[in-house]
Short mmCIF file of C-alpha atoms in Angstrom, two decimals:
data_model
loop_
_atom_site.label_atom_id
_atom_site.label_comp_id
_atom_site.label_asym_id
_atom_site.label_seq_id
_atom_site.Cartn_x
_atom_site.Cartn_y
_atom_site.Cartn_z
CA UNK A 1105 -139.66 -24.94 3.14
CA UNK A 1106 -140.10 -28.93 2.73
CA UNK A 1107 -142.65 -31.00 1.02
CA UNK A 1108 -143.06 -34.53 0.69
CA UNK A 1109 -142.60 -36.57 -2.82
CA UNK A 1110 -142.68 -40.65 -3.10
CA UNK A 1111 -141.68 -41.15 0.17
CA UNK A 1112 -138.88 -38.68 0.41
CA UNK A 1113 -139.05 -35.20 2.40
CA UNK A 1114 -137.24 -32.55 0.34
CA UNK A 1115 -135.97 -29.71 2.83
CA UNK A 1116 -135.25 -26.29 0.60
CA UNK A 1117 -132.49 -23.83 2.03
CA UNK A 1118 -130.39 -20.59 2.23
CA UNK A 1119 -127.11 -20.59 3.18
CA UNK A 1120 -123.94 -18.82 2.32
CA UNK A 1121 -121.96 -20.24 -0.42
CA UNK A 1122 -118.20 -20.66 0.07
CA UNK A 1123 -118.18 -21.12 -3.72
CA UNK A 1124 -119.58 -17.57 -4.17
CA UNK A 1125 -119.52 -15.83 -1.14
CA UNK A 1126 -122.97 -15.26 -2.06
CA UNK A 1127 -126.30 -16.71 -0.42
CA UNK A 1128 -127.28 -20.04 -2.21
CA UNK A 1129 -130.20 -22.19 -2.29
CA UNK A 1130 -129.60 -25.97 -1.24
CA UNK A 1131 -131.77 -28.87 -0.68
CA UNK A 1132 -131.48 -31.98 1.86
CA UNK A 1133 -133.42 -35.06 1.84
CA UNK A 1134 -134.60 -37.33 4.74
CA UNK A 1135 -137.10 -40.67 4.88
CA UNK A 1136 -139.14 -38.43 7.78
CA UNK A 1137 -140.64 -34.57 8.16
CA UNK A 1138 -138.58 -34.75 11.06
CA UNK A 1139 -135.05 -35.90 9.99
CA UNK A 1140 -132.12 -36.75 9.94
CA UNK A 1141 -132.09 -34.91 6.56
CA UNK A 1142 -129.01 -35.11 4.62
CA UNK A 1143 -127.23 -32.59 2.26
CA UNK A 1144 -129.02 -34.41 -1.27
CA UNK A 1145 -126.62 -32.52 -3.88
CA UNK A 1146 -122.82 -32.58 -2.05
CA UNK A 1147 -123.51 -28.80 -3.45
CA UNK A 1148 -125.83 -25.80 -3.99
CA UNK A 1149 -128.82 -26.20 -6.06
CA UNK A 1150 -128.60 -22.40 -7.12
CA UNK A 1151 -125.90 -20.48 -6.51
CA UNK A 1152 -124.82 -17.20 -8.58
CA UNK A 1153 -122.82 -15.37 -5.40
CA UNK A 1154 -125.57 -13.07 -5.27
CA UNK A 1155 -126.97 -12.26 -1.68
CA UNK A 1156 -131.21 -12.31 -3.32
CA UNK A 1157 -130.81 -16.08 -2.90
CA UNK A 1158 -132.99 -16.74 0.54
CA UNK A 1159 -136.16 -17.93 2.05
CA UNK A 1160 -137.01 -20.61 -0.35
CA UNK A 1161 -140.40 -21.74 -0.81
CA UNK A 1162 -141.58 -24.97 -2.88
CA UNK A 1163 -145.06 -26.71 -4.12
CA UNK A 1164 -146.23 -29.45 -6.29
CA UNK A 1165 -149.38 -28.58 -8.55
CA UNK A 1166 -152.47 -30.74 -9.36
CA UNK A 1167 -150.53 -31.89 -12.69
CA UNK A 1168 -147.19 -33.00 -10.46
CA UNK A 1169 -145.40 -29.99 -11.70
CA UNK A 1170 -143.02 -28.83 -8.64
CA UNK A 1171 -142.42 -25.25 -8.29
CA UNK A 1172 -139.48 -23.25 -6.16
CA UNK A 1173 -140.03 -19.26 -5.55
CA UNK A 1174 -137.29 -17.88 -3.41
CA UNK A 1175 -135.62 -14.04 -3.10
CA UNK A 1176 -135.01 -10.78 -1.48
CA UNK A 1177 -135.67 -8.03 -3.03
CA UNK A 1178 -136.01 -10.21 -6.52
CA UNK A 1179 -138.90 -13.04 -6.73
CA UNK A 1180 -136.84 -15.75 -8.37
CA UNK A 1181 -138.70 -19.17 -9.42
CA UNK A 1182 -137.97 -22.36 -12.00
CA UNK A 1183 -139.59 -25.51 -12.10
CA UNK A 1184 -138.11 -28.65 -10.34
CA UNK A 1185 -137.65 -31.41 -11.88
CA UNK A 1186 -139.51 -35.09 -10.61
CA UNK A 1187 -136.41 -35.99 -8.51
CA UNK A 1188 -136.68 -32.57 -7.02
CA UNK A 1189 -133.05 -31.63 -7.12
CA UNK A 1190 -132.42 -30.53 -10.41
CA UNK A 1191 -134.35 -27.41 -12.33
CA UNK A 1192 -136.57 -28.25 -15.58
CA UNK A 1193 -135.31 -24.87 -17.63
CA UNK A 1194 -133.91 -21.87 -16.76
CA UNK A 1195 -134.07 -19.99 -13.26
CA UNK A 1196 -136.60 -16.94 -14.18
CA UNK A 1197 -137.35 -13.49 -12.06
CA UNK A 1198 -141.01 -12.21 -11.60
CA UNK A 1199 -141.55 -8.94 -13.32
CA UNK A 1200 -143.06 -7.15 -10.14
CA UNK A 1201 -145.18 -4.55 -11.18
CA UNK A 1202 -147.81 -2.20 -9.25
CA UNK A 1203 -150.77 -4.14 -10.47
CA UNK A 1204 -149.15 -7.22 -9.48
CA UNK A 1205 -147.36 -6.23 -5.80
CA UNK A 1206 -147.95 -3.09 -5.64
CA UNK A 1207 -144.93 -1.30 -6.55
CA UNK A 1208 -142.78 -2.05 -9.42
CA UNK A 1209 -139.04 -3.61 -8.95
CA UNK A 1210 -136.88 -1.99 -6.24
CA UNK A 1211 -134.37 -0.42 -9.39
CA UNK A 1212 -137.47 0.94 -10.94
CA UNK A 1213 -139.04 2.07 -7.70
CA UNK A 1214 -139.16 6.31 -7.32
CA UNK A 1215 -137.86 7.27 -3.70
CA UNK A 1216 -141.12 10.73 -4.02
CA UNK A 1217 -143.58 8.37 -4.99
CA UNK A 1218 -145.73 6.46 -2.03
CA UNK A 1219 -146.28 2.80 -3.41
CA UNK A 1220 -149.38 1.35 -2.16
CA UNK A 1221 -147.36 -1.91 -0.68
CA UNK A 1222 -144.29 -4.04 -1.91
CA UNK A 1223 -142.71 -7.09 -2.09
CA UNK A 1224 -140.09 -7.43 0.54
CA UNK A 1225 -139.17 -11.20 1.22
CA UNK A 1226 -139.89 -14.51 2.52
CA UNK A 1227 -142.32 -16.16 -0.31
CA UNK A 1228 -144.99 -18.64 0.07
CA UNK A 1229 -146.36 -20.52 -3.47
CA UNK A 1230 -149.57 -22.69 -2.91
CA UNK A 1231 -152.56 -23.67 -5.22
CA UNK A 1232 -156.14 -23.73 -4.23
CA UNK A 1233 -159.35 -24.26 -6.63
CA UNK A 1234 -157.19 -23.30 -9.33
CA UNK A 1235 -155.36 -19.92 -8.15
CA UNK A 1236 -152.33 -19.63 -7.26
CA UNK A 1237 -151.36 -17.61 -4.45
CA UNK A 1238 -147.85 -15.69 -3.80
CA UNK A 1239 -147.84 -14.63 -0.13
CA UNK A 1240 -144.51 -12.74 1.43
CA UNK A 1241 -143.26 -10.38 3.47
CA UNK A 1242 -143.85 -6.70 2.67
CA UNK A 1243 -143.42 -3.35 3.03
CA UNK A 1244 -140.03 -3.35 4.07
CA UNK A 1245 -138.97 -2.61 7.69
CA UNK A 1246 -140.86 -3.44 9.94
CA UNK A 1247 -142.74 -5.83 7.85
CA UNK A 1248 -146.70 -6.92 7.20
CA UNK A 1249 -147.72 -10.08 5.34
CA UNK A 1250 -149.55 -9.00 1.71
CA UNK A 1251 -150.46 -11.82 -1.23
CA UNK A 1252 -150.91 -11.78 -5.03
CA UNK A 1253 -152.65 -14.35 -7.03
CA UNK A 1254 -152.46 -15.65 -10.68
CA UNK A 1255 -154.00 -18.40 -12.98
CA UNK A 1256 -150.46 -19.70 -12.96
CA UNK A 1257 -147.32 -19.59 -11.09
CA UNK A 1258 -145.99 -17.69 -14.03
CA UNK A 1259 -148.84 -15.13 -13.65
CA UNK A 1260 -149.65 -12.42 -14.35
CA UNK A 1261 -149.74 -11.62 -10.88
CA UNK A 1262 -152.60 -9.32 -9.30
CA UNK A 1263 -152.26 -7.27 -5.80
CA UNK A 1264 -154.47 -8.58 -3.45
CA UNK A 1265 -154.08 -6.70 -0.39
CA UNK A 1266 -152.20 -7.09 3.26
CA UNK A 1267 -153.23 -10.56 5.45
CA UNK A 1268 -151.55 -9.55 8.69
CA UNK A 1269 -151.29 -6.03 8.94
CA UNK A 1270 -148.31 -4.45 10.84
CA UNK A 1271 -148.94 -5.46 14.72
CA UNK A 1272 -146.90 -5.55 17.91
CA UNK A 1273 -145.34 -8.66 17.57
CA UNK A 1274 -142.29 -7.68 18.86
CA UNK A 1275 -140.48 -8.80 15.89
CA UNK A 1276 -139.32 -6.39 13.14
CA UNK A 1277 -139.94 -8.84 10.26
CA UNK A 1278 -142.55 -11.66 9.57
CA UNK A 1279 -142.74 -14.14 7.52
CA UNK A 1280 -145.62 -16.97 6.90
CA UNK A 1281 -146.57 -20.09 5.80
CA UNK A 1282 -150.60 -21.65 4.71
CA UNK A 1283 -151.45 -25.53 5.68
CA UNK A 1284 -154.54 -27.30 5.50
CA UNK A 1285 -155.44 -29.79 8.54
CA UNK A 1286 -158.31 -32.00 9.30
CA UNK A 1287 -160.18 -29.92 7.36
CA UNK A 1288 -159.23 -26.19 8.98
CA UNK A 1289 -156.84 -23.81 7.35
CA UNK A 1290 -153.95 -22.36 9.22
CA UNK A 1291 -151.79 -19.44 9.13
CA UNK A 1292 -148.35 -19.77 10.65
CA UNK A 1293 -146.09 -16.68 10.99
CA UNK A 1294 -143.74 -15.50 13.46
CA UNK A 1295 -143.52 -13.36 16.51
CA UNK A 1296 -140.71 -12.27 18.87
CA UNK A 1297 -142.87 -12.25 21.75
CA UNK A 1298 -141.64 -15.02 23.76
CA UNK A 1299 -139.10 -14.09 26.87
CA UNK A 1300 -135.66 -13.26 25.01
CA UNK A 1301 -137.21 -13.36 21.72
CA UNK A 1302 -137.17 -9.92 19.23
CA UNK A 1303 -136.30 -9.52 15.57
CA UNK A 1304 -133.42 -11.96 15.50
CA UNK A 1305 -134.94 -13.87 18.14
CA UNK A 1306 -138.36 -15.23 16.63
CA UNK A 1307 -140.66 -18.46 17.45
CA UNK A 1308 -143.52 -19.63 15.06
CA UNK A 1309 -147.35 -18.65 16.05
CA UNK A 1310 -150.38 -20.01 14.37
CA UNK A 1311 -154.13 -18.58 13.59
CA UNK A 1312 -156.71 -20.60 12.23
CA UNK A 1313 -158.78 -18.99 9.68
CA UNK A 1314 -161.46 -19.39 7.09
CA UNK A 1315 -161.07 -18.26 3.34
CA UNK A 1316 -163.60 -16.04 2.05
CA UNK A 1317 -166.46 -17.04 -0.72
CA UNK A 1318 -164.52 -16.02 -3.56
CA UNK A 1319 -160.95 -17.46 -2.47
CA UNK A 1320 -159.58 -14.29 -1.09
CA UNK A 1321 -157.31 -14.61 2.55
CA UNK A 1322 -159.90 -12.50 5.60
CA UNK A 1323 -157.29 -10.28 7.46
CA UNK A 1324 -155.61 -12.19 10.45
CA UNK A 1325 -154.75 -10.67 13.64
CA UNK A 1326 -151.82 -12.30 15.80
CA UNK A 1327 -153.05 -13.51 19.41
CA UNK A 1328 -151.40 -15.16 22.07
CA UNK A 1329 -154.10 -17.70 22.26
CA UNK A 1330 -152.85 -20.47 19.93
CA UNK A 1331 -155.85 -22.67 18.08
CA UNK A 1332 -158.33 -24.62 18.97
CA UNK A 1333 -157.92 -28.90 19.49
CA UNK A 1334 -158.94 -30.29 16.07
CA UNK A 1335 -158.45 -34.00 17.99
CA UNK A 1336 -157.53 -36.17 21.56
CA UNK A 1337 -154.31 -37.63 22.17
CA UNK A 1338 -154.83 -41.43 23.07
CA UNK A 1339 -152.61 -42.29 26.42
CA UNK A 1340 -152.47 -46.01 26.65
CA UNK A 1341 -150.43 -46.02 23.24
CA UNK A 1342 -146.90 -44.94 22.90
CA UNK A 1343 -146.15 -41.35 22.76
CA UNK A 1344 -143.18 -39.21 22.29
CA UNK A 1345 -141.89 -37.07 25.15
CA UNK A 1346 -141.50 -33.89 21.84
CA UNK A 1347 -145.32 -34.41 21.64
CA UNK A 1348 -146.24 -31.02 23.24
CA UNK A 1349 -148.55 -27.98 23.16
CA UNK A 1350 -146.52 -25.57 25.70
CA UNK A 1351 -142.97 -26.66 27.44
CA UNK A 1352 -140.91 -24.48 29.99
CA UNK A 1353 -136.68 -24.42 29.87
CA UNK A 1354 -136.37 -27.77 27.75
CA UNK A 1355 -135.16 -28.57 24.05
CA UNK A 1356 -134.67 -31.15 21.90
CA UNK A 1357 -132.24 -33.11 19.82
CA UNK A 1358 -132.03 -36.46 17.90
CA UNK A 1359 -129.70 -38.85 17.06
CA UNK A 1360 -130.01 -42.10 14.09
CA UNK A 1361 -130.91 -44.75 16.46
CA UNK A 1362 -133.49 -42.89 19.43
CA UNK A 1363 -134.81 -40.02 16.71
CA UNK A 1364 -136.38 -37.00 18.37
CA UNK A 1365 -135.90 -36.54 22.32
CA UNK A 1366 -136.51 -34.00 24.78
CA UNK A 1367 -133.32 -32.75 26.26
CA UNK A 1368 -131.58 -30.05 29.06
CA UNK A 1369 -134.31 -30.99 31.38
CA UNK A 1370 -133.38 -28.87 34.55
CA UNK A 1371 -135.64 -28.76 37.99
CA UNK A 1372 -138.40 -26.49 37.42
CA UNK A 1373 -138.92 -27.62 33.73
CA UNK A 1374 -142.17 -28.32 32.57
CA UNK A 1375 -143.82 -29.90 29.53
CA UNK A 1376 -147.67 -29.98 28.63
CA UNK A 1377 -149.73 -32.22 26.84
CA UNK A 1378 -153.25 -30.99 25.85
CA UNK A 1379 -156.47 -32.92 25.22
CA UNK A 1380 -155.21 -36.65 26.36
CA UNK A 1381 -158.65 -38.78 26.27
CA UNK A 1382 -158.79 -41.49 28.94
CA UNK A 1383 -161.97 -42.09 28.37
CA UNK A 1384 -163.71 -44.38 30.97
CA UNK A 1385 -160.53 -46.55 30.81
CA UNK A 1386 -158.50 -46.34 34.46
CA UNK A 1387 -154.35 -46.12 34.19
CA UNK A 1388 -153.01 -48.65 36.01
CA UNK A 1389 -149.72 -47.89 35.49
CA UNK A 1390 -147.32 -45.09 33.82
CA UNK A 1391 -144.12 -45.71 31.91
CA UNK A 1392 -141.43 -43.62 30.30
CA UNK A 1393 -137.93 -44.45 29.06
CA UNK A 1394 -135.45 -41.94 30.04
CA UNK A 1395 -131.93 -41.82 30.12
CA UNK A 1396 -129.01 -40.31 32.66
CA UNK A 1397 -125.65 -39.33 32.63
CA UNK A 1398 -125.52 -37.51 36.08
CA UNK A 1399 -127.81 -38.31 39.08
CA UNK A 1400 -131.01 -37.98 37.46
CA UNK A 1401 -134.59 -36.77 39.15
CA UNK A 1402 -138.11 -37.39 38.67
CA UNK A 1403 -141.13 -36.78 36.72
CA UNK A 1404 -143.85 -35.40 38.03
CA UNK A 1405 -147.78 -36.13 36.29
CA UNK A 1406 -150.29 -33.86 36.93
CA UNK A 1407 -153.74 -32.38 35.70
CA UNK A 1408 -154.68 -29.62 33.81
CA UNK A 1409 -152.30 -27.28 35.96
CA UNK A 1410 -148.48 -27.55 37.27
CA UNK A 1411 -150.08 -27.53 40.54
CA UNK A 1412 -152.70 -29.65 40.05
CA UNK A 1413 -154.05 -33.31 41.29
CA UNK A 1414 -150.59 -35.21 40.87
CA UNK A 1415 -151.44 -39.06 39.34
CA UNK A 1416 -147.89 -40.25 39.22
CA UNK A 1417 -144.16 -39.95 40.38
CA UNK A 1418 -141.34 -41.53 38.34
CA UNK A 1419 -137.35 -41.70 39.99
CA UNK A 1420 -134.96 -41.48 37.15
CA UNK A 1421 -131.57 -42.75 38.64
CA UNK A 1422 -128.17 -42.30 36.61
CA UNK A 1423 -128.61 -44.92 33.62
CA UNK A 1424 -124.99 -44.99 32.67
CA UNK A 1425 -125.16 -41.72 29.68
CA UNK A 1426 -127.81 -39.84 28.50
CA UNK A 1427 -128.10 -41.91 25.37
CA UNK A 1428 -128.14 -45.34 27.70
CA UNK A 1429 -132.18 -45.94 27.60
CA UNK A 1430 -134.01 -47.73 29.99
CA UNK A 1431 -137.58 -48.26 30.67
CA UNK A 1432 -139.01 -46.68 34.49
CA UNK A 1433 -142.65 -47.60 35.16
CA UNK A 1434 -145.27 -46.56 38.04
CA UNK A 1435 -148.47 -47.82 39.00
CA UNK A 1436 -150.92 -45.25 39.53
CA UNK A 1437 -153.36 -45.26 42.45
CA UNK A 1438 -155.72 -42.29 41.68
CA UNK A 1439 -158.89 -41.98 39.82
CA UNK A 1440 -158.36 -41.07 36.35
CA UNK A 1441 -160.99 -40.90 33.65
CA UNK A 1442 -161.95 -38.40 30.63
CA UNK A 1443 -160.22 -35.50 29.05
CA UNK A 1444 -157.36 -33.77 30.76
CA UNK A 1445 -154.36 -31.66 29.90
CA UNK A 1446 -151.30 -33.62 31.57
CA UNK A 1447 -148.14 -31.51 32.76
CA UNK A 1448 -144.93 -33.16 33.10
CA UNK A 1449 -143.18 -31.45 36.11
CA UNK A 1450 -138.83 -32.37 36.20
CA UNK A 1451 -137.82 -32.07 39.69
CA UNK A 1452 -134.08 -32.37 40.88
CA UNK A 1453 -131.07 -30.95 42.20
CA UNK A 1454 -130.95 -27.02 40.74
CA UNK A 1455 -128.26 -26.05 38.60
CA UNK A 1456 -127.89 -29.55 36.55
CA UNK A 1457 -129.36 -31.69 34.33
CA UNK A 1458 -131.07 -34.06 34.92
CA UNK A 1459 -131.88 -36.72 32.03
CA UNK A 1460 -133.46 -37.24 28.57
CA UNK A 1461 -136.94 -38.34 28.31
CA UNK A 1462 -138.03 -39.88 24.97
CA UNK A 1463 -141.60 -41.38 25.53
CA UNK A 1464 -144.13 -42.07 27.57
CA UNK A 1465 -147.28 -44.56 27.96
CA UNK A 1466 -149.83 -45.45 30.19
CA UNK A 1467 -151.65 -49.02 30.74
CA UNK A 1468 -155.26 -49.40 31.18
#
């Protein structure tokens, strides 16, 4: 989990500890959500070679107060201190009792006795109207998403119930995460379901959702829809080439000086961009800034479908690397106007790559 505090994106977690030979928490701090982060401490923030210490989860109260919940089958939390790598008192465990998950802690836990739910893994801590909610991973394996809520982060805790009950998402365990945008809620959890994904194989999915009166989660089905546009992309301003809603065979890496760039772009590849609002503007021309190490290829623009009405072609030659940027610009002849999902179609020779594509822009 990472949150954002005076300017600096904290990034909290698990790894295994060559101290140890345990799992350990750590934390790494960048100037952007999006990196480079950088290991903060030079060592773990928790560390006590025991193999609980995963899936950390972290939130800053009304009052400033940070919190960090983390821990499988143990709910460990402490608060952080204002620089947000060090604790402010001792690391504490969550008494987990049936009133509060369901089933009491797994050494207390009778193998004849049929719990009504329990906490498995994979915490998320946030605050809303002054409750604070515990969400996680439950039931064991496979796993459902359940919550419990308290008047602190210290509790006591109260079961609330199951969120995302146990589905075919081709994925053995789930875990989730709550944000707030533009005034909708989301719920983001994960799914194996995309081709050569499964339990160790997962991608993120979101639902957007409404809470109920009283401040309780509704239950939330997966989908395969995604959610709905809360807002237009503008295309006669700047915009990175990772800006995407769907993308075929491509991925992504970053360096200090370019940041965040789409990369492994092969012929057949495909990226799309939904809800780009021309308005009654007309493109007269399309740029990008790519970059080649081989022989390159060519972008194809087109609307709302990989086959559809094609607006503009751009060569990519070889640049020199694929880290040696350079500017390629198009004019475009066709009659553009209003709201359009744009597909970016890589064509070349099969079997290679192509280039890197960091951003594109149109001018009116």
């Amino acid at each position: 989990d990472s949150i954002e505090r005076n300017g600096k994106y904290y990034w909290y977690v698990c790894a295994h500890s060559k101290l140890t030979n345990g799992m350990a928490i750590g934390v790494a701090v960048a100037d952007s959500p999006t990196g480079p982060f950088h290991d903060a401490l030079g060592k773990p923030l928790f560390d006590n070679g025991s193999w609980d210490n995963i899936d950390p989860t972290v939130f800053i109260d009304e009052g400033g107060q940070a919190w960090l919940f983390w821990g499988n089958p143990t709910i460990n939390y402490a608060k952080l201190n204002s620089d947000m790598l060090s604790f402010d008192g001792e690391v504490k465990q969550v008494n987990q009792t049936i009133e509060g998950f369901g089933a009491p802690n797994v050494k207390e836990r009778q193998k004849d006795v049929k719990y009504k739910d329990n906490y498995t893994e994979g915490p998320w801590i946030l605050k809303r109207n002054s409750l604070c909610y515990l969400l996680y991973a439950a039931g064991g394996v496979p796993e459902h998403i359940a919550y419990s809520t308290a008047p602190s982060f210290e509790g006591p805790w109260t079961y609330r119930g199951e969120i995302m009950p146990l589905e075919d998402t081709k994925s053995f365990t789930n875990h989730c995460g709550v944000a707030d945008f533009k005034g909708h809620s989301y719920f983001f959890y994960h799914t194996g379901k995309l081709p050569g994904g499964g339990g160790f194989g997962r991608s993120a999915a979101v639902e957007e959702f409404t809470y109920n009166p009283d401040g309780t989660f509704p239950i939330i089905h997966h989908t395969d829809e995604g959610v709905n546009p809360v807002g237009t992309l503008n295309p006669f301003q700047r915009q990175e080439a990772e800006t995407m809603a769907w993308s075929v065979g491509v991925k992504t890496e970053q360096n200090e000086n370019t940041g965040v760039f789409v990369s492994d772009i092969q012929n057949g590849d495909y990226i799309k961009v939904r809800e780009v609002d021309f308005g009654r503007v007309q493109p007269k021309s399309f740029t990008v800034s790519a970059a080649s190490a081989l022989q390159g290829g060519r972008i194809e623009v087109r609307l709302d479908s990989l086959k559809g009405q094609q607006i503009a072609l751009v060569d990519i030659p070889y640049t020199g690397g694929g880290e040696q940027w350079q500017n390629f610009c198009t004019s475009i002849k066709e009659k553009v106007s209003g709201k359009h999902d744009l597909y970016f179609a890589f064509v070349g020779n099969k079997g290679a790559k192509l280039f890197n594509f960091d951003w594109w822009k149109f001018e009116p």
